[in-house]
Amino acid sequence: MTLAETRPRPGARLSLPAVMMVLASVAVMAVLVVAPLVTVFHDALSKGLGKYLDAIRGPDALAAMRLTLLVSGISVPLNAAFGVAAAWCIAKFEFRGKNLLLTLIDLPFSMSPVVSGLVWVLLFGAQGWFGTWLIDHDIKIIFATTGLVLATILVTFPFVARELIPLMQDQGADEEAAALTLGASGLTAFWKITLPNIRWALLYGVLLCNARAMGEFGAVSVVSGHIRGLTTTLPLHVEVLYNDYDFVGAFAAASLLASLGLVTLLLKTGLEWRHAGELAANRRP
Amino acid sequence: MPVNSLRTADRETPSRLSLEISGVSKTFGRFPALKNVSLQAKDKEFLALLGPSGSGKTTLLRVLAGLEEPDSGEVRFDGEDFLSLPVRRRKVGMVFQHYALFRHMTVAQNIAFGLSVRKRTERPARSEIGDRVQTLLSLVQLEDLGKRFPSQLSGGQRQRVALARALAIEPRMLLLDEPFGALDAQVRRELRRWLREVHDRAGVTTVFVTHDQEEALDLADRVGIMRDGELKQLGTPNEVYENPADPFVYDFLGAACRMPGVVAGGRLTVADWETVAEKGAPQGPVEVYFRPDEVALAPPGGAGLAAEVKAVAARGPDVRIECLVEGQVLELEAHGPTLPAGVAPGLALRIKPLRPKIYTIA
């Protein structure tokens, strides 16, 4: 069956069951997605705008925001670079173990984020493999920013690579080969040919990677230690405040995360609309 | 279609060697793509590599460009060891099968690319690059399309942009990988003559890969026929067409009729027809090949293979005659005016191959 056959004719009237189905979907969406979102902003503002602004301007909240920006500011560019490198290897070259690499890239998607955090504790924690050595040399990884960055990198690793691999495989290596025969160096070919060809898909991947990096809870929670103002990122800050029965504070912080989600959604939709042909998401079966 | 009529006289070429390939082998995993290939091309020669897909012709081209490294063998160009040069220093203009135009650049930017990525000291001034691009655009007859993007061009136009881009670096050698592969027959024929003109004007050694025998015979100074990674024969279009080295080359260069025969004492016997075997023909049981249009038809009393006409079908000026010879169906071709009157289904006649080729049975 072709797409054209499944598409309703313009002006065709919906049958009663179809109308019921549409209404049912709208109702489910309203209950599961819209209502929680409204609740977040409603509860955040329940004690008035002043309290809301106080909550997000408090020193702990500002520290959490700074930390979140720092952690994603480090891990997203790194993952963008790793993702481009991995996708480049996989799409442009033939080598042994390619499928293994593909599977490894996907691993964080199929693994619980808690595990992604726990592995770092097992490696670098006080009782971990390198624990004693790290303590001897006074290097703090767990319960410190480094640990948060490592956990975030691990969890968000697949976003950029996964977005780029199908696109780059589809584009092949002929354009780069042509650039080389025309006298370009490998680096020039990468900057002038490869990168421009994947720019929108890269931006798309970075966007999703960033949304996840800023919103990550599980992995970060394991390595953080929840030291207020020091190792609590925004999602952890929400949890801490909520456990303290500071609902306005918790929801105010949550509203920031929700806003981030909405902005991400907006940009993502814009990209999909404007550059659909250059995004790998549209090439998957 | 009779290839003879399309072919132009073999062109004289300067005798200086430019490209020397000796003993090049390449294996992909366990698949041998090139087996000990050796060939030479003269300066400014137009060389076609002809073969079915998987015969190694594209791999050989990529070895010349530097995009593949051979496992063994040597490639020299103007006496220089080509294999020790990286791709970017070889100055070969390559036209890829699917053109590989830079999709995010305009036609003009595509053509300018090779010049604009040069080192600052070797790079022409911006205005000079612009002039060169304009000259090349008019050479490929796309003067007004410089600002277009590749996606806004037709296949034939893209092909010409790819050629202009390759010529922009003033290549020492031009490599064309199935340049007409993705075009329809009409555009192919138009571009073919034009490509030859561009080659003659640019005056560079050109290696051209194709699976279309008509194209190769029509266009090239010499044709190399490849199969399973081996170069089977290399010669002028006339040489290879008149004297195919083996049954594969014979088959590949045009339609073929095949009959079993025997050579003994200088005589060739095919069914009830006996003739002089060519000098140096193999002895014993052989396979006899002849072109379906290189036969003389005679009445039943004459010399030749006894045959019965099964069907006659006209195709424009040509006529296809299906005959039954010794229980085997042969499809012959004749040109309308030379066809003896009265050839119709049921008629008994004799077929005399004019230039039979004798090969040992593989």
XYZ file of C-alpha atoms in Angstrom:
647
model
C 0.000 0.000 0.000
C 1.403 3.399 -0.898
C 1.303 6.462 1.261
C -1.081 8.151 -1.129
C -3.658 5.456 -0.566
C -3.559 5.772 3.194
C -3.838 9.545 3.152
C -7.429 10.736 3.486
C -8.772 12.675 0.556
C -9.065 16.390 1.232
C -12.581 17.253 2.245
C -13.397 13.667 3.034
C -15.664 13.429 6.054
C -14.441 11.535 9.060
C -16.605 8.627 10.028
C -18.006 8.492 13.564
C -15.483 5.905 14.834
C -12.687 8.012 13.431
C -13.976 11.093 15.256
C -14.196 9.061 18.472
C -10.625 7.886 18.039
C -9.357 11.425 17.504
C -11.233 12.676 20.568
C -9.894 9.799 22.641
C -6.304 10.575 21.610
C -6.775 14.244 22.435
C -8.187 13.315 25.841
C -5.288 10.990 26.613
C -2.789 13.644 25.526
C -4.527 16.212 27.713
C -4.405 14.009 30.788
C -0.913 12.584 30.309
C 1.004 15.500 28.827
C -0.761 18.821 29.061
C -2.160 18.482 32.569
C 1.204 17.707 34.238
C 2.813 20.552 32.336
C 0.107 22.969 33.471
C 0.419 21.651 37.015
C 4.135 22.420 37.054
C 3.588 26.066 36.208
C 0.432 26.313 38.323
C 2.079 25.000 41.480
C 5.235 27.012 40.843
C 3.142 30.185 40.740
C 0.660 29.120 43.448
C 2.137 31.492 46.025
C 2.488 34.340 43.572
C 5.105 35.583 41.169
C 7.257 37.042 43.949
C 7.730 33.712 45.696
C 8.389 32.106 42.332
C 11.125 34.574 41.486
C 12.611 34.244 44.993
C 12.712 30.472 44.534
C 14.603 30.587 41.267
C 16.910 33.372 42.446
C 17.928 31.658 45.673
C 21.643 30.855 46.005
C 21.107 27.091 45.859
C 18.877 27.409 42.780
C 21.383 29.652 41.037
C 24.196 27.253 41.946
C 22.168 24.359 40.556
C 21.562 26.274 37.344
C 25.234 27.170 37.044
C 26.227 23.559 37.636
C 23.706 22.289 35.100
C 24.999 24.729 32.500
C 28.591 23.790 33.330
C 27.982 20.048 33.126
C 26.060 20.231 29.862
C 28.464 22.888 28.577
C 31.273 20.369 28.934
C 29.541 17.135 28.041
C 27.510 18.305 25.028
C 30.460 19.666 23.000
C 32.481 16.582 23.909
C 29.668 14.303 22.813
C 29.195 16.321 19.652
C 32.875 15.758 18.850
C 32.754 12.068 19.822
C 29.536 11.617 17.880
C 30.911 13.203 14.716
C 34.097 11.153 14.998
C 32.229 7.889 15.569
C 29.733 8.543 12.790
C 32.541 9.514 10.452
C 34.421 6.279 11.150
C 31.348 4.139 10.752
C 29.918 5.834 7.687
C 33.044 6.445 5.643
C 35.229 3.422 6.369
C 35.050 -0.344 6.359
C 36.745 -2.040 9.282
C 36.484 -5.042 11.540
C 34.330 -4.663 14.624
C 32.136 -1.996 13.018
C 28.962 -3.689 14.210
C 30.380 -4.023 17.696
C 31.068 -0.302 17.733
C 27.525 0.409 16.564
C 26.145 -1.734 19.353
C 28.353 -0.048 21.931
C 27.165 3.373 20.820
C 23.602 2.247 21.417
C 24.362 0.749 24.816
C 23.521 3.838 26.915
C 20.051 3.884 25.319
C 19.290 0.368 26.462
C 20.915 0.644 29.880
C 19.248 2.106 32.939
C 20.786 5.524 33.690
C 21.352 4.346 37.271
C 23.826 1.814 35.922
C 25.507 4.535 33.883
C 26.083 6.395 37.121
C 26.972 3.380 39.190
C 29.814 2.282 36.885
C 31.671 5.488 37.697
C 31.195 4.927 41.413
C 32.526 1.380 41.003
C 35.538 2.739 39.124
C 36.334 5.946 40.951
C 34.408 5.728 44.243
C 36.224 5.404 47.559
C 35.708 1.630 47.449
C 36.156 1.500 43.679
C 38.994 0.123 41.544
C 40.919 3.374 41.433
C 39.488 4.699 44.709
C 42.613 4.433 46.872
C 44.856 5.830 44.172
C 42.558 8.803 43.662
C 42.367 9.483 47.399
C 46.152 9.250 47.679
C 46.501 11.834 44.939
C 43.672 13.972 46.276
C 41.608 13.767 43.076
C 37.848 13.955 43.530
C 35.688 12.458 40.823
C 32.688 11.021 42.599
C 30.601 13.603 44.501
C 32.197 16.262 42.303
C 31.648 17.990 38.989
C 33.935 15.567 37.130
C 31.715 12.654 38.104
C 28.596 14.524 37.009
C 30.198 15.252 33.645
C 31.306 11.626 33.173
C 27.864 10.290 34.024
C 26.191 12.789 31.711
C 28.555 11.993 28.840
C 27.858 8.297 29.148
C 24.098 8.718 29.194
C 23.933 11.187 26.320
C 26.596 9.645 24.105
C 24.294 8.096 21.466
C 22.295 11.218 20.601
C 24.674 12.884 18.151
C 26.200 9.689 16.742
C 22.809 8.061 16.184
C 21.544 11.112 14.355
C 24.573 11.354 12.094
C 25.311 7.729 11.198
C 22.351 7.056 8.883
C 22.728 10.434 7.196
C 26.459 10.043 6.609
C 26.030 6.475 5.402
C 23.440 7.749 2.998
C 25.716 10.503 1.729
C 28.644 8.120 1.183
C 32.267 9.154 0.843
C 32.300 10.238 -2.798
C 32.170 13.959 -2.123
C 35.138 13.730 0.230
C 36.987 11.608 -2.331
C 36.237 14.221 -4.974
C 37.555 16.948 -2.677
C 40.790 15.000 -2.187
C 41.321 14.502 -5.914
C 40.808 18.249 -6.333
C 43.712 18.881 -4.011
C 42.042 19.351 -0.630
C 43.699 17.949 2.485
C 41.747 15.542 4.664
C 41.100 18.310 7.166
C 39.911 20.736 4.486
C 37.618 18.076 3.085
C 36.173 17.581 6.566
C 35.581 21.293 7.246
C 34.393 22.254 3.787
C 32.513 19.141 2.682
C 31.658 16.764 5.513
C 30.639 19.282 8.150
C 28.423 21.485 5.943
C 26.666 18.352 4.691
C 25.733 17.265 8.205
C 25.264 20.649 9.885
C 21.509 20.488 10.425
C 21.544 16.890 11.549
C 24.411 17.759 13.895
C 22.457 20.668 15.331
C 19.459 18.397 15.757
C 21.552 15.801 17.570
C 23.162 18.455 19.776
C 19.730 19.818 20.657
C 18.444 16.437 21.809
C 21.736 15.696 23.537
C 21.560 18.990 25.404
C 17.960 18.488 26.489
C 18.888 15.120 27.919
C 22.143 16.365 29.457
C 20.361 19.155 31.329
C 17.455 16.968 32.345
C 19.359 13.806 33.293
C 18.480 12.577 36.754
C 19.279 8.922 37.357
C 22.953 8.661 36.463
C 23.747 12.058 37.917
C 21.899 11.243 41.113
C 24.164 8.253 41.784
C 27.448 10.180 41.481
C 26.285 13.497 42.901
C 26.018 12.888 46.633
C 23.417 15.693 46.716
C 25.654 18.305 48.299
C 23.521 21.408 48.160
C 24.925 24.293 46.191
C 27.858 22.128 45.146
C 26.836 18.932 43.382
C 23.108 19.334 42.802
C 22.155 19.965 39.205
C 18.729 21.377 38.458
C 16.900 18.022 38.361
C 18.567 16.994 41.636
C 17.719 20.385 43.102
C 14.060 19.697 42.336
C 14.249 16.421 44.211
C 16.006 17.927 47.214
C 13.454 20.724 47.542
C 10.538 18.362 47.056
C 11.823 16.073 49.797
C 12.039 19.193 52.008
C 8.336 19.908 51.317
C 9.357 23.152 49.561
C 6.796 22.670 46.819
C 6.967 26.170 45.356
C 10.753 25.897 45.133
C 10.604 22.423 43.643
C 8.009 23.355 41.051
C 9.739 26.638 40.255
C 12.927 24.734 39.439
C 10.865 22.151 37.594
C 9.257 24.902 35.550
C 12.683 25.887 34.295
C 13.290 22.329 33.127
C 9.843 22.219 31.562
C 10.583 25.460 29.735
C 13.826 23.990 28.472
C 11.817 21.058 27.168
C 9.360 23.347 25.410
C 12.104 25.420 23.798
C 13.850 22.237 22.671
C 10.607 20.974 21.188
C 10.086 24.252 19.370
C 13.579 24.294 17.876
C 13.380 20.612 17.008
C 10.082 21.081 15.200
C 11.522 24.091 13.393
C 14.488 22.051 12.220
C 12.312 19.179 11.138
C 10.114 21.534 9.214
C 12.872 23.538 7.574
C 15.533 20.897 6.900
C 13.609 17.639 6.831
C 15.654 16.239 3.952
C 18.918 16.664 5.799
C 17.886 14.946 9.016
C 18.540 11.311 9.545
C 15.401 10.882 11.617
C 13.401 11.039 8.420
C 15.451 8.362 6.725
C 14.812 5.644 9.206
C 12.250 3.117 8.080
C 23.377 -2.309 -34.033
C 26.464 -2.795 -36.152
C 29.267 -1.217 -34.227
C 31.354 -0.789 -37.353
C 29.332 2.105 -38.607
C 29.740 4.024 -35.349
C 33.415 3.607 -35.037
C 35.690 6.260 -36.396
C 39.061 5.424 -37.872
C 41.694 4.636 -35.287
C 43.359 7.851 -34.392
C 47.033 8.383 -34.517
C 48.484 9.023 -31.106
C 51.815 10.434 -30.031
C 54.077 7.645 -28.990
C 55.407 9.010 -25.666
C 54.225 6.891 -22.758
C 52.541 8.730 -19.939
C 50.833 6.105 -17.819
C 52.495 2.814 -16.977
C 50.677 0.312 -14.811
C 52.580 -2.849 -14.053
C 51.480 -5.899 -12.104
C 48.832 -4.158 -10.012
C 46.832 -6.445 -7.724
C 44.216 -5.565 -5.158
C 42.129 -7.749 -2.872
C 39.114 -6.676 -0.839
C 38.864 -9.122 2.024
C 38.938 -12.386 0.121
C 37.659 -10.928 -3.121
C 40.415 -10.337 -5.688
C 39.406 -7.110 -7.427
C 42.531 -6.746 -9.559
C 44.852 -9.551 -10.601
C 48.252 -8.536 -11.888
C 47.017 -5.847 -14.256
C 49.540 -4.199 -16.543
C 48.844 -1.605 -19.186
C 50.298 1.521 -20.651
C 48.779 4.643 -22.080
C 50.420 7.130 -24.383
C 50.441 10.833 -23.785
C 47.058 12.444 -24.561
C 45.574 9.036 -25.270
C 41.920 8.301 -24.648
C 41.798 4.868 -23.065
C 38.570 3.016 -22.293
C 38.339 0.265 -19.690
C 35.453 -1.924 -20.670
C 33.957 -4.753 -18.645
C 30.914 -6.008 -16.788
C 30.284 -4.830 -13.234
C 32.661 -6.435 -10.776
C 35.400 -6.762 -13.383
C 37.712 -4.422 -11.471
C 37.654 -1.484 -13.850
C 36.448 1.026 -11.266
C 38.937 -0.301 -8.712
C 41.728 0.257 -11.226
C 40.509 3.799 -11.773
C 40.453 4.436 -8.017
C 43.986 3.075 -7.756
C 45.043 5.602 -10.397
C 43.314 8.388 -8.472
C 44.906 7.264 -5.208
C 41.611 6.435 -3.544
C 42.607 2.776 -3.264
C 46.035 1.434 -2.538
C 47.015 -1.673 -4.498
C 48.446 -4.667 -2.606
C 51.261 -4.946 -5.121
C 52.391 -3.524 -8.409
C 53.562 -0.206 -9.713
C 51.952 2.845 -11.265
C 54.096 5.457 -12.945
C 52.982 8.653 -14.564
C 55.408 10.613 -16.708
C 58.088 8.458 -15.151
C 57.088 9.480 -11.619
C 56.148 6.881 -8.990
C 52.460 7.645 -8.683
C 51.725 5.336 -5.765
C 53.997 7.285 -3.442
C 51.981 10.450 -4.073
C 48.909 11.119 -1.915
C 45.612 11.697 -3.723
C 45.773 15.462 -3.461
C 49.202 15.722 -5.051
C 48.441 13.554 -8.078
C 46.491 16.258 -9.896
C 44.095 13.839 -11.499
C 40.687 15.098 -12.474
C 38.154 12.483 -11.537
C 34.530 12.388 -12.593
C 32.598 10.055 -10.322
C 29.825 7.792 -11.434
C 27.226 9.758 -9.503
C 29.189 12.972 -10.042
C 29.791 13.585 -6.307
C 29.048 17.281 -6.708
C 29.240 19.237 -3.457
C 25.566 19.563 -2.702
C 25.847 22.611 -0.482
C 27.804 24.638 -3.025
C 26.663 26.362 -6.183
C 27.851 25.186 -9.574
C 30.423 27.988 -9.660
C 31.672 27.148 -6.152
C 31.935 23.499 -7.140
C 34.087 24.336 -10.127
C 36.202 26.790 -8.131
C 36.806 24.335 -5.282
C 40.034 22.838 -6.600
C 41.547 26.286 -7.045
C 40.266 27.810 -3.818
C 41.665 25.051 -1.585
C 45.187 25.605 -2.874
C 47.835 26.979 -0.566
C 47.781 30.743 -0.407
C 51.017 31.019 -2.353
C 49.688 28.894 -5.210
C 46.128 30.108 -5.173
C 45.043 32.351 -8.054
C 43.471 35.685 -7.151
C 39.749 35.678 -6.539
C 39.012 37.490 -9.794
C 41.206 35.059 -11.675
C 39.322 32.098 -10.185
C 36.074 33.766 -11.245
C 37.344 34.118 -14.803
C 38.456 30.498 -14.904
C 35.073 29.355 -13.661
C 33.351 31.377 -16.395
C 35.633 29.909 -19.064
C 34.925 26.400 -17.842
C 31.201 27.079 -17.608
C 31.171 28.091 -21.245
C 33.316 25.097 -22.168
C 30.656 22.832 -20.705
C 27.898 25.039 -22.113
C 26.399 26.039 -18.781
C 27.208 29.773 -18.845
C 24.075 30.866 -17.043
C 23.856 28.176 -14.403
C 26.769 29.174 -12.161
C 24.495 30.235 -9.310
C 22.375 27.086 -9.329
C 22.783 24.283 -6.837
C 23.440 20.714 -8.042
C 19.959 19.640 -6.960
C 18.515 22.134 -9.454
C 20.275 20.566 -12.445
C 19.416 17.710 -14.763
C 21.601 14.610 -14.877
C 23.353 15.700 -18.046
C 24.049 19.133 -16.593
C 25.469 17.643 -13.389
C 27.716 15.445 -15.444
C 29.085 18.473 -17.253
C 29.613 20.375 -13.998
C 31.553 17.388 -12.651
C 33.737 17.457 -15.748
C 34.296 21.220 -15.495
C 35.227 20.828 -11.821
C 37.745 18.122 -12.704
C 39.220 20.212 -15.524
C 39.544 23.301 -13.314
C 42.685 21.987 -11.634
C 44.333 21.503 -15.036
C 44.717 17.802 -14.356
C 47.615 15.736 -15.617
C 45.201 12.900 -16.253
C 41.443 12.688 -16.498
C 39.638 9.730 -14.925
C 36.013 9.125 -15.798
C 33.983 6.505 -13.954
C 30.939 5.532 -16.027
C 30.353 9.198 -16.775
C 27.212 8.493 -18.745
C 25.960 5.649 -16.584
C 23.056 7.494 -15.050
C 21.861 9.263 -18.195
C 19.274 8.230 -20.719
C 20.315 6.975 -24.143
C 19.602 10.200 -26.017
C 21.683 12.404 -23.683
C 24.437 9.785 -23.630
C 24.950 9.918 -27.359
C 25.005 13.719 -27.399
C 27.493 13.965 -24.557
C 29.717 11.252 -25.949
C 30.991 13.160 -28.981
C 31.188 16.303 -26.932
C 33.336 14.561 -24.310
C 35.749 13.430 -26.999
C 36.010 17.018 -28.225
C 36.685 18.268 -24.713
C 39.386 15.633 -24.352
C 41.008 16.601 -27.620
C 40.951 20.257 -26.677
C 42.216 19.750 -23.117
C 44.965 17.431 -24.361
C 45.202 15.199 -21.292
C 45.591 11.459 -20.998
C 42.131 10.144 -20.213
C 41.072 6.844 -18.709
C 37.421 6.139 -19.081
C 35.503 3.315 -17.416
C 32.351 1.931 -18.981
C 30.336 -1.227 -19.365
C 28.905 -0.071 -22.676
C 30.899 -1.568 -25.567
C 29.401 0.791 -28.118
C 30.533 3.777 -26.059
C 34.037 2.390 -25.608
C 34.525 1.470 -29.264
C 33.105 4.745 -30.456
C 35.070 7.016 -28.175
C 38.420 5.562 -27.266
C 41.808 5.419 -28.953
C 42.329 2.075 -27.317
C 40.056 -0.217 -25.381
C 41.038 -2.529 -22.533
C 38.576 -5.302 -21.831
C 38.450 -6.488 -18.224
C 36.927 -9.505 -16.561
C 37.209 -10.784 -12.997
C 40.036 -8.409 -12.210
C 42.091 -9.299 -15.245
C 42.859 -7.321 -18.356
C 41.789 -9.684 -21.125
C 42.767 -7.646 -24.139
C 44.026 -4.189 -24.985
C 43.989 -2.687 -28.429
C 42.480 -0.162 -30.789
C 38.719 -0.438 -31.281
C 39.360 -2.071 -34.651
C 41.856 -4.568 -33.295
C 39.676 -5.754 -30.462
C 36.527 -5.844 -32.541
C 38.112 -7.693 -35.453
C 40.238 -10.017 -33.349
C 38.753 -10.642 -29.935
C 41.279 -12.534 -27.826
C 38.768 -14.978 -26.373
C 35.086 -15.916 -26.457
C 34.340 -13.600 -23.518
C 35.715 -10.561 -25.344
C 33.917 -11.647 -28.508
C 30.615 -11.887 -26.642
C 31.133 -8.663 -24.785
C 31.891 -6.553 -27.835
C 28.718 -7.419 -29.678
C 26.076 -9.975 -30.492
C 27.545 -13.382 -31.264
C 26.451 -16.629 -32.904
C 28.126 -19.754 -31.614
C 28.498 -23.206 -33.180
C 30.621 -26.208 -32.219
C 33.142 -27.313 -34.866
C 36.304 -29.309 -35.496
C 39.656 -28.192 -36.898
C 41.848 -30.822 -38.565
C 44.510 -30.559 -41.234
C 43.971 -26.859 -41.763
C 40.267 -27.326 -42.412
C 37.391 -26.175 -40.233
C 34.241 -28.262 -40.208
C 31.012 -26.962 -38.725
C 28.122 -29.368 -39.209
C 27.995 -29.941 -42.979
C 30.027 -26.871 -43.855
C 33.751 -27.081 -44.478
C 36.144 -24.195 -44.984
C 39.773 -23.175 -44.584
C 40.732 -22.678 -40.945
C 42.626 -19.484 -40.240
C 46.337 -19.819 -39.622
C 47.251 -20.648 -36.064
C 43.746 -21.836 -35.246
C 43.560 -24.402 -32.414
C 43.259 -28.043 -33.424
C 40.518 -30.488 -32.508
C 37.067 -29.638 -31.202
C 36.536 -25.886 -31.184
C 33.901 -23.225 -30.768
C 33.187 -21.112 -33.802
C 31.957 -17.545 -33.297
C 30.592 -15.159 -35.876
C 28.676 -11.884 -35.815
C 24.998 -12.225 -36.712
C 25.354 -9.585 -39.423
C 28.554 -10.980 -40.939
C 27.011 -13.822 -42.895
C 26.167 -14.490 -46.514
C 22.862 -16.183 -47.272
C 22.826 -18.651 -50.182
C 20.286 -21.025 -51.734
C 20.270 -24.631 -50.439
C 22.737 -25.811 -53.086
C 25.474 -23.342 -52.093
C 28.188 -23.417 -49.439
C 27.441 -22.856 -45.783
C 25.444 -24.181 -42.880
C 22.167 -25.757 -43.841
C 19.442 -23.767 -42.132
C 15.715 -23.334 -42.045
C 14.176 -19.917 -41.542
C 11.847 -19.899 -38.524
C 10.914 -16.244 -38.308
C 11.686 -12.913 -39.937
C 11.161 -9.642 -38.106
C 11.932 -6.191 -39.429
C 13.329 -3.613 -37.042
C 13.644 -0.376 -38.914
C 16.301 -0.796 -41.594
C 17.492 -4.047 -40.052
C 15.906 -7.449 -40.314
C 16.243 -10.162 -37.715
C 16.159 -13.676 -39.134
C 15.693 -16.580 -36.775
C 17.135 -19.774 -38.225
C 17.315 -23.370 -37.127
C 20.775 -24.858 -37.688
C 21.539 -28.393 -36.517
C 18.707 -28.123 -34.014
C 20.084 -24.870 -32.668
C 18.406 -21.479 -33.040
C 20.595 -18.732 -34.502
C 19.525 -15.117 -34.670
C 20.955 -13.407 -37.711
C 20.823 -9.776 -38.667
C 20.646 -8.375 -42.144
C 20.189 -4.925 -43.546
C 17.009 -4.516 -45.520
C 18.409 -3.794 -49.014
C 20.911 -6.688 -48.893
C 18.310 -9.225 -47.900
C 17.606 -11.728 -50.693
C 13.992 -11.553 -51.723
C 11.815 -14.403 -50.612
C 13.386 -14.995 -47.215
C 10.387 -16.108 -45.255
C 9.583 -18.672 -42.567
C 9.930 -22.230 -43.819
C 12.578 -21.407 -46.413
C 15.648 -23.659 -46.521
C 18.927 -21.854 -47.146
C 22.599 -21.891 -46.353
C 24.375 -19.539 -43.999
C 27.999 -18.788 -44.652
C 29.780 -16.965 -41.827
C 32.089 -14.462 -43.499
C 34.649 -14.117 -40.748
C 34.361 -17.045 -38.335
C 36.558 -16.881 -35.222
C 37.826 -20.155 -33.820
C 38.377 -20.631 -30.088
C 39.301 -23.689 -28.069
C 36.491 -24.981 -25.902
C 36.965 -23.569 -22.438
